[in-house]
Short mmCIF file of C-alpha atoms and ligand atoms in Angstrom, two decimals:
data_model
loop_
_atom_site.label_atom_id
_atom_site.label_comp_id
_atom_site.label_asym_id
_atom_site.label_seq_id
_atom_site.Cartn_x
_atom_site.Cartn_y
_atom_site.Cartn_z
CA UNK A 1 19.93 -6.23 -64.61
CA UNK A 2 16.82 -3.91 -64.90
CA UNK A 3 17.88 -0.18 -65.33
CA UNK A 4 17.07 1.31 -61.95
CA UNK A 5 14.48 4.19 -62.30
CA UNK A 6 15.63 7.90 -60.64
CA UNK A 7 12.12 9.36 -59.26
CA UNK A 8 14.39 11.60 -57.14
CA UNK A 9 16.60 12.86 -60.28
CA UNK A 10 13.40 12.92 -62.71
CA UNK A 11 11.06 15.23 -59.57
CA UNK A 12 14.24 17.82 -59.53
CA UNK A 13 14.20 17.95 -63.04
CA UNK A 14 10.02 17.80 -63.20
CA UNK A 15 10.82 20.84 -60.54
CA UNK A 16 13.11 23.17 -62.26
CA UNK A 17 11.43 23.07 -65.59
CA UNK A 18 8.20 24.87 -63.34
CA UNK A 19 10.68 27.79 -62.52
CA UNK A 20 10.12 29.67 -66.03
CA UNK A 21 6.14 29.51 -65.40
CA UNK A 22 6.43 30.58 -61.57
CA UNK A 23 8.75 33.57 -63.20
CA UNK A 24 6.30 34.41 -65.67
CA UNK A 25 3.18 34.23 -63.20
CA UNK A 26 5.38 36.50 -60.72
CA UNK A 27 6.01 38.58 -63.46
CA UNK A 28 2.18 39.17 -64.19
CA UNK A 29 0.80 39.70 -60.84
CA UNK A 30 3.56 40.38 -58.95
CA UNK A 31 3.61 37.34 -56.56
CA UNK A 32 4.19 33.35 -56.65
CA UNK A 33 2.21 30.68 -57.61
CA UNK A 34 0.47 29.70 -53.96
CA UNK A 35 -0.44 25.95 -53.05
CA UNK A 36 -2.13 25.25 -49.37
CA UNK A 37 -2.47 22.06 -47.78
CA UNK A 38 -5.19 20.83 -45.19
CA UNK A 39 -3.84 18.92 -42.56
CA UNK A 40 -6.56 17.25 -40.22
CA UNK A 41 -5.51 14.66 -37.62
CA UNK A 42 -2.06 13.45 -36.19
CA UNK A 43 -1.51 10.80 -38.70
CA UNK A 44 2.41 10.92 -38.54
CA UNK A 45 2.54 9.09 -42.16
CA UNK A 46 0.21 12.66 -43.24
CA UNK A 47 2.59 14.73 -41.68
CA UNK A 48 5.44 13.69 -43.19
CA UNK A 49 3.42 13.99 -46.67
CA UNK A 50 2.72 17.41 -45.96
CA UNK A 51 6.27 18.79 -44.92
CA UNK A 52 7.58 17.41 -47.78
CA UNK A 53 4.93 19.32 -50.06
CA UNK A 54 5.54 22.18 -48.26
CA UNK A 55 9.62 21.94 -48.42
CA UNK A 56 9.24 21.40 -52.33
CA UNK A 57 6.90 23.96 -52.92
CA UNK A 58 8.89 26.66 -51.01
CA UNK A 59 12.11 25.44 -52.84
CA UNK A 60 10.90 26.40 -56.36
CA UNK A 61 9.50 30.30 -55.19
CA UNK A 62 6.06 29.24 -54.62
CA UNK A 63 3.99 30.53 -52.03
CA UNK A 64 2.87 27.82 -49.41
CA UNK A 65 0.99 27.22 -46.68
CA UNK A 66 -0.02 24.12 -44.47
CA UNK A 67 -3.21 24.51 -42.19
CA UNK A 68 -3.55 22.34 -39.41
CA UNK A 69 -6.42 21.23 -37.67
CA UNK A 70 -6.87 18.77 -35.13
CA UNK A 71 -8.49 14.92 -35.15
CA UNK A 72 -11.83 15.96 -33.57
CA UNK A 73 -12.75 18.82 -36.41
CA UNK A 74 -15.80 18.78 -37.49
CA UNK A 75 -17.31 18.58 -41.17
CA UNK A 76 -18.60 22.18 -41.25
CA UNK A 77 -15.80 23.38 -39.54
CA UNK A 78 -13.64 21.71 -42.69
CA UNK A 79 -16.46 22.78 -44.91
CA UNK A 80 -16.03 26.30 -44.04
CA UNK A 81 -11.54 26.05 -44.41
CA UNK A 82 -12.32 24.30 -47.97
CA UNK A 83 -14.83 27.46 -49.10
CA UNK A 84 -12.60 30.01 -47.85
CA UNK A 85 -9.48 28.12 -49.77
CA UNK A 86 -11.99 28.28 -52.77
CA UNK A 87 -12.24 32.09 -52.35
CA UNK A 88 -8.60 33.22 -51.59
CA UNK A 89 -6.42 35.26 -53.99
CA UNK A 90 -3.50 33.77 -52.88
CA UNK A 91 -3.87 30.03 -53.19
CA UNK A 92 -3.83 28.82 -56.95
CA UNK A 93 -4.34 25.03 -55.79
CA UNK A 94 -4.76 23.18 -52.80
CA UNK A 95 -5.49 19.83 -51.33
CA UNK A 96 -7.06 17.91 -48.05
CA UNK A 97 -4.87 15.61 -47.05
CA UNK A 98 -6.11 12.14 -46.89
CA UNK A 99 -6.82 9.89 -45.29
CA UNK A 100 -9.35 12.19 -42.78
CA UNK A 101 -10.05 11.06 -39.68
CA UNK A 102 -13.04 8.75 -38.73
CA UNK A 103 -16.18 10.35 -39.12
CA UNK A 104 -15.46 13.60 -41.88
CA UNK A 105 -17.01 12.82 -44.99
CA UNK A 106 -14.45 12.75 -47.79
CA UNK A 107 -16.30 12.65 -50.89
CA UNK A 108 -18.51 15.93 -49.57
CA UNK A 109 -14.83 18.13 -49.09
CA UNK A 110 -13.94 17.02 -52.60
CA UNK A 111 -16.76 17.71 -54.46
CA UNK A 112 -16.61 21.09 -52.44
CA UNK A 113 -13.45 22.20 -53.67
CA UNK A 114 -13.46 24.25 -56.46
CA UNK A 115 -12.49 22.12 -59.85
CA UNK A 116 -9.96 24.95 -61.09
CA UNK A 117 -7.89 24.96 -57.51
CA UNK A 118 -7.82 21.15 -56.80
CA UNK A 119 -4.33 20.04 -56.91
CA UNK A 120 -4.77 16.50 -56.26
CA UNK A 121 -6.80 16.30 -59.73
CA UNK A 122 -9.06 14.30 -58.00
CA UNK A 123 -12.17 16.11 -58.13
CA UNK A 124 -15.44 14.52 -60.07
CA UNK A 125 -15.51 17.24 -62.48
CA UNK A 126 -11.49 16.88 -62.91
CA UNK A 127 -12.00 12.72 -63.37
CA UNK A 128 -14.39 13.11 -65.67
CA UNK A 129 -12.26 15.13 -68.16
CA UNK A 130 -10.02 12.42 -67.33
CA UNK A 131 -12.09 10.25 -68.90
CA UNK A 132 -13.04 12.38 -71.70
CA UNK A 133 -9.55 13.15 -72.60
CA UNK A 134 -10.26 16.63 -72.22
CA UNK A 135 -7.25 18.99 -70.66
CA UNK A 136 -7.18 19.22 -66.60
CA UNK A 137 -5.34 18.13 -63.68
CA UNK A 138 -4.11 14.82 -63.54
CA UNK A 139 -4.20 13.05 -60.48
CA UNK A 140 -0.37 13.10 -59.16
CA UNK A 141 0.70 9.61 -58.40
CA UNK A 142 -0.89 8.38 -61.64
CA UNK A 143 0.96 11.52 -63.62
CA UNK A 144 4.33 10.60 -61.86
CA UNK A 145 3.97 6.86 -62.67
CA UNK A 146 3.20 8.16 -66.91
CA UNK A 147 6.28 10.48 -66.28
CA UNK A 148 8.51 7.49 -65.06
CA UNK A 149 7.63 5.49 -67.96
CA UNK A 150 8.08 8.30 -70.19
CA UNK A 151 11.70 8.65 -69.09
CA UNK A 152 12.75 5.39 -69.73
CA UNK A 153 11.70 6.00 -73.11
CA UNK A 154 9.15 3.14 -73.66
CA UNK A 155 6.96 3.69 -76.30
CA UNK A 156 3.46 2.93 -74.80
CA UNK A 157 1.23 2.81 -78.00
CA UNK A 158 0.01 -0.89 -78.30
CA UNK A 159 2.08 -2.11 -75.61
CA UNK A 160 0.03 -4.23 -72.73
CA UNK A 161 0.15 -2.47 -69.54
CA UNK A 162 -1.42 -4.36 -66.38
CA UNK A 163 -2.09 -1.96 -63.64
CA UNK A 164 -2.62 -3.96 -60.35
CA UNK A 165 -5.48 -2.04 -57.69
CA UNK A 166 -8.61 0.13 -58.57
CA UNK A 167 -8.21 2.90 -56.16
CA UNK A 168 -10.05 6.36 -57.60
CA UNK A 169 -6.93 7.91 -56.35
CA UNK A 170 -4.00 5.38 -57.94
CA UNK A 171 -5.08 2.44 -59.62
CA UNK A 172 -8.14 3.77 -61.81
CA UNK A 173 -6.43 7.53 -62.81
CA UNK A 174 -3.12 5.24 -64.03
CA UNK A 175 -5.55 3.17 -66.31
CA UNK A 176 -6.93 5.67 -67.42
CA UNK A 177 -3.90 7.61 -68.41
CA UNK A 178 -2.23 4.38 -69.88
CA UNK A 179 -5.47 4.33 -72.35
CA UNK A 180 -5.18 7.92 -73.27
CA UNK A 181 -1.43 7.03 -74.33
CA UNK A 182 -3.01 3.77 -76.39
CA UNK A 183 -1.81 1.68 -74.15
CA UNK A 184 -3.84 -2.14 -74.02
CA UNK A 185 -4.81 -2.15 -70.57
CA UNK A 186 -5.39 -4.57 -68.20
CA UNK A 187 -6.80 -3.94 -64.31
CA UNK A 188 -6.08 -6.34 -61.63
CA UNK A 189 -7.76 -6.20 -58.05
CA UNK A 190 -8.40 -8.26 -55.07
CA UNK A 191 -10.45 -10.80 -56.86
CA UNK A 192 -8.30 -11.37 -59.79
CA UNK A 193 -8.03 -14.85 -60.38
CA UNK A 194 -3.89 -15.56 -60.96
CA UNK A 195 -2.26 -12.46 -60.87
CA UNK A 196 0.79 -13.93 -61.61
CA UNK A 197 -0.43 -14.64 -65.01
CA UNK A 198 -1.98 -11.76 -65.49
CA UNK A 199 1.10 -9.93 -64.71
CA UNK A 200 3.30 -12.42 -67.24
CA UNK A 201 1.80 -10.98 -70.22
CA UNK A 202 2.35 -7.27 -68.93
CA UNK A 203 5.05 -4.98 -70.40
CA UNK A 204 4.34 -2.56 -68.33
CA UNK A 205 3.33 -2.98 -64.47
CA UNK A 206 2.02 -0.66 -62.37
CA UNK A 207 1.54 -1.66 -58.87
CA UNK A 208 -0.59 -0.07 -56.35
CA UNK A 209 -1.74 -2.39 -53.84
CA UNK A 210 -0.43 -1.54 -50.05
CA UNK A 211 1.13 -5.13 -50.12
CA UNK A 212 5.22 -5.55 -49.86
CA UNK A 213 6.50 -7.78 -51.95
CA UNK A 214 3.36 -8.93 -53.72
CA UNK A 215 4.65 -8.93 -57.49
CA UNK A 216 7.93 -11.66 -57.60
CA UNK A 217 10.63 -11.13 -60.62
CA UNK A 218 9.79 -14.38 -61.67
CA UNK A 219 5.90 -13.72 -62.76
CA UNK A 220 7.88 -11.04 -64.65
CA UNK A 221 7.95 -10.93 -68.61
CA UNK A 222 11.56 -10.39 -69.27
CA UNK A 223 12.14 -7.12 -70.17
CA UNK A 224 9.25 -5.47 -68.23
CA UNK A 225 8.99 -2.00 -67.24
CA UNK A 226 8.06 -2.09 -63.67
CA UNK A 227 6.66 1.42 -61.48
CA UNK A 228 6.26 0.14 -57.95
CA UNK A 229 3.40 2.80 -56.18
CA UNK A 230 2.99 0.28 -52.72
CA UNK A 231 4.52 2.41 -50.39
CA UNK A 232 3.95 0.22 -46.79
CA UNK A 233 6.02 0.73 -43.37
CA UNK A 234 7.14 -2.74 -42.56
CA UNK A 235 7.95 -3.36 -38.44
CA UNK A 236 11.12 -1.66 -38.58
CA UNK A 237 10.12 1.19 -40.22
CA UNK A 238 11.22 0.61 -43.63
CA UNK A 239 9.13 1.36 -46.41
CA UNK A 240 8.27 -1.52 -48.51
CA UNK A 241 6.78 -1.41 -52.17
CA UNK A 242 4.78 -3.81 -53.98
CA UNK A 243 7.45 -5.65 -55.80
CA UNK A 244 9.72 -7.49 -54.50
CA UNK A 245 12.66 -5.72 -55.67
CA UNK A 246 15.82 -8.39 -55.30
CA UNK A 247 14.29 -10.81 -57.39
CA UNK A 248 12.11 -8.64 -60.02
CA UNK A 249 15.50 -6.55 -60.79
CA UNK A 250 17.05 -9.43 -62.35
CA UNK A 251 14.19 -9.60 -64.79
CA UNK A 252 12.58 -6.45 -65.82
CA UNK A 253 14.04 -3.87 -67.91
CA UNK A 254 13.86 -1.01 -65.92
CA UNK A 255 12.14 -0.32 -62.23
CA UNK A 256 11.12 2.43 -59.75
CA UNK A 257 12.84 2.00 -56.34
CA UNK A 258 10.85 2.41 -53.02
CA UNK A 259 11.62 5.12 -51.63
CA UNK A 260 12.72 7.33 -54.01
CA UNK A 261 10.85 6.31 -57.18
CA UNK A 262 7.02 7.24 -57.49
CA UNK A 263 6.73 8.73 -54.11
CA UNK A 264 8.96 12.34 -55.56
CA UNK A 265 7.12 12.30 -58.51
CA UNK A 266 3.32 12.39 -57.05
CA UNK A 267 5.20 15.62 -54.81
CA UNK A 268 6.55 17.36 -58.22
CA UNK A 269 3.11 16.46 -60.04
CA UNK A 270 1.10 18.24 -57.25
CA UNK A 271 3.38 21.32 -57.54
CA UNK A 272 3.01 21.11 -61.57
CA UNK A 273 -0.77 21.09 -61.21
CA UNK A 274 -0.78 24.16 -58.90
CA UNK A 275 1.36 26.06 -60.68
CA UNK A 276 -0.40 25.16 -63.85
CA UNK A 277 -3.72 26.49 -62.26
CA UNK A 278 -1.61 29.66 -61.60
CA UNK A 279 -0.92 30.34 -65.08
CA UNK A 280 -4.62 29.80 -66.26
CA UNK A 281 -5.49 32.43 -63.58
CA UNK A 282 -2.86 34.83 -63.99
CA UNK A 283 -4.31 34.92 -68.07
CA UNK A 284 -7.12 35.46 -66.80
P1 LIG B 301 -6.21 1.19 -51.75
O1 LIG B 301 -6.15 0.40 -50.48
O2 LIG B 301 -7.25 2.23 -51.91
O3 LIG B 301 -6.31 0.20 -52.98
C1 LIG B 301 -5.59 -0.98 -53.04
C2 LIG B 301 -6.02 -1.76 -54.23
O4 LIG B 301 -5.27 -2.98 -54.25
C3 LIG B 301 -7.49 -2.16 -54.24
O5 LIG B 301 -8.06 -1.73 -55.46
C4 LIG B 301 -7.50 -3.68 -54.14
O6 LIG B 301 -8.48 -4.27 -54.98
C5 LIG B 301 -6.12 -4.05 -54.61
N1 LIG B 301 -5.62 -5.27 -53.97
C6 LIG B 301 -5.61 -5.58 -52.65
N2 LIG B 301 -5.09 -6.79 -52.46
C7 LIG B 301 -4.76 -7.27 -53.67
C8 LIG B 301 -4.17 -8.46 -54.13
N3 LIG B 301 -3.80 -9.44 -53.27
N4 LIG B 301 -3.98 -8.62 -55.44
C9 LIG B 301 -4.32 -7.66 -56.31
N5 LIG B 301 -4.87 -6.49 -55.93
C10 LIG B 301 -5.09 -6.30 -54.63
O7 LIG B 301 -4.74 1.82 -51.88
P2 LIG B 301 -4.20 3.06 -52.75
O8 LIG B 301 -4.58 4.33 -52.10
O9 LIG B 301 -4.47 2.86 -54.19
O10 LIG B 301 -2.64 2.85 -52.50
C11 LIG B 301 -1.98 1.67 -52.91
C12 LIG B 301 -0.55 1.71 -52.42
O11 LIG B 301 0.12 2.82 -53.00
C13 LIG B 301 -0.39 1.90 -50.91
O12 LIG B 301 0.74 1.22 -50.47
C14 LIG B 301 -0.17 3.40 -50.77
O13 LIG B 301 0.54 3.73 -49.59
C15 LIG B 301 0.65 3.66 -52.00
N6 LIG B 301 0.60 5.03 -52.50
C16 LIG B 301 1.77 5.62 -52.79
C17 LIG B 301 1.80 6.89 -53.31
C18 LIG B 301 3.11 7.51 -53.66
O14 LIG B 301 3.17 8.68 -53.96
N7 LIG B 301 4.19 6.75 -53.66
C19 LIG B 301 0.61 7.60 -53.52
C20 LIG B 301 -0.60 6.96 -53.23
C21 LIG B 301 -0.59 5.66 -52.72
#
């Protein structure tokens, strides 16, 4: 039986190792780290994002604040909260919550928010050093799913990895990341032909698809580390990852659970990026 993964255990510990920098950052400009959230739209999945960004942030010392803004804003009106964010003392990092509603241009707020403050670590300038290798925020999810893998202890160099979906936010970033760690890496999509196979040679797999239950244990290589991103709300309101847990446990080595695997991490990633933009500011 695969060892079962603590994203819960690892975020707290991701968490408290952030209190000595918050300290120090206090200690040079006499107030916290600050990390603001833009909240447009009632998406309840959003809101319950948010409040938990907000709940983590405020539980390490750091200064946060959510601002809310309903479905019908428009794109100048989001324009204008973005450059003010960009300009405030306060806020050290901060993100727009996606998805936005119909209509708001997402890739114009991104490449609007200044490169230093964007917590997400997905802005262009931030993915290109990505792909340069050169120091800046990571993109959460794909930090938290490197961070899970870390703390199983895998060694990553030369190992295959298969990362299934090519999202800029999840699926690319982890790549990416898996690559800078020399990693062999494989990407799998919607046109893939056999997955399954694809994911048999894998000793590593990352999924990120939105599908529940997609990967089965038995396309599994024994032994596989497995970090399950799919995060989907099945009828009863269960979230559902991308692997289908029951039978993929019996094979792989060690696996995230959903919830309470990658989902923490991205949280305690976000809140290591803003803080992390704190300390480059508070040197000055
Ligand atoms: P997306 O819809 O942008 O991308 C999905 C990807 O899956 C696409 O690249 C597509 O090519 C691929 N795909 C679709 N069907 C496939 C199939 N049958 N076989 C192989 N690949 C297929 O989604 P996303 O934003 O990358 O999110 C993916 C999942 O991860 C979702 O369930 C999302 O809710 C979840 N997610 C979780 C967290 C977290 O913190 N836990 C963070 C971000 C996203």
């Amino acid at each position: 039986m695969a060892t079962i993964i603590d994203g819960k255990a690892l975020a707290q510990r991701v968490r408290e190792g952030l209190k000595a920098d918050i300290a120090r950052v206090v200690a040079a400009r006499g107030r916290p780290p600050g990390l603001a959230v833009v909240l447009v739209g009632d998406d309840p999945a959003s809101a319950v994002y948010v409040r938990n960004k907000e709940t983590a942030a405020n539980g390490i010392g750091m200064f946060s604040e959510v601002i809310r803004r309903p479905a019908g804003t428009g794109q100048q009106e989001l324009m204008d909260i973005v450059a003010r964010l960009n300009q405030r003392d306060d806020v050290d990092g901060y993100l727009v919550q996606l998805p936005l509603p119909k209509g708001l241009d997402v890739a114009a707020v991104t490449n609007a928010i200044d490169a230093n403050k964007d917590a997400d670590g997905l802005h262009p300038l931030n993915l290109g050093r990505l792909v340069t290798g050169e120091p800046g925020p990571r993109p959460c999810t794909a930090a938290g799913c490197l961070a899970l893998i870390d703390d199983v202890g895998v060694k990553l160099e030369g190992k295959h990895a298969v990362v299934i979906g090519r999202s800029t936010i999840v699926g690319k970033p982890t790549a990416l990341m898996l690559l800078e760690r020399n990693a062999t890496v494989t990407m799998c999509h919607s046109r893939t032909h056999d997955l399954a196979s694809e994911v048999r040679r894998a000793d590593i797999v990352v999924a990120a698809v939105g599908r529940p239950g997609l990967v089965r244990g038995e396309w599994l290589k024994p032994g596989a580390v497995v970090i399950d991103v799919g995060t989907t709300r099945d009828q009863a309101g269960k979230l559902r990852g991308d692997v289908d847990f029951d039978s993929a446990v019996a094979v792989a080595s060690a696996i995230t659970p959903v919830p309470g695997g990658v989902g923490p991490m991205t949280i305690a990633m976000l809140l290591t990026n803003a803080v992390h933009a704190a300390v480059r500011r508070s040197r000055g």
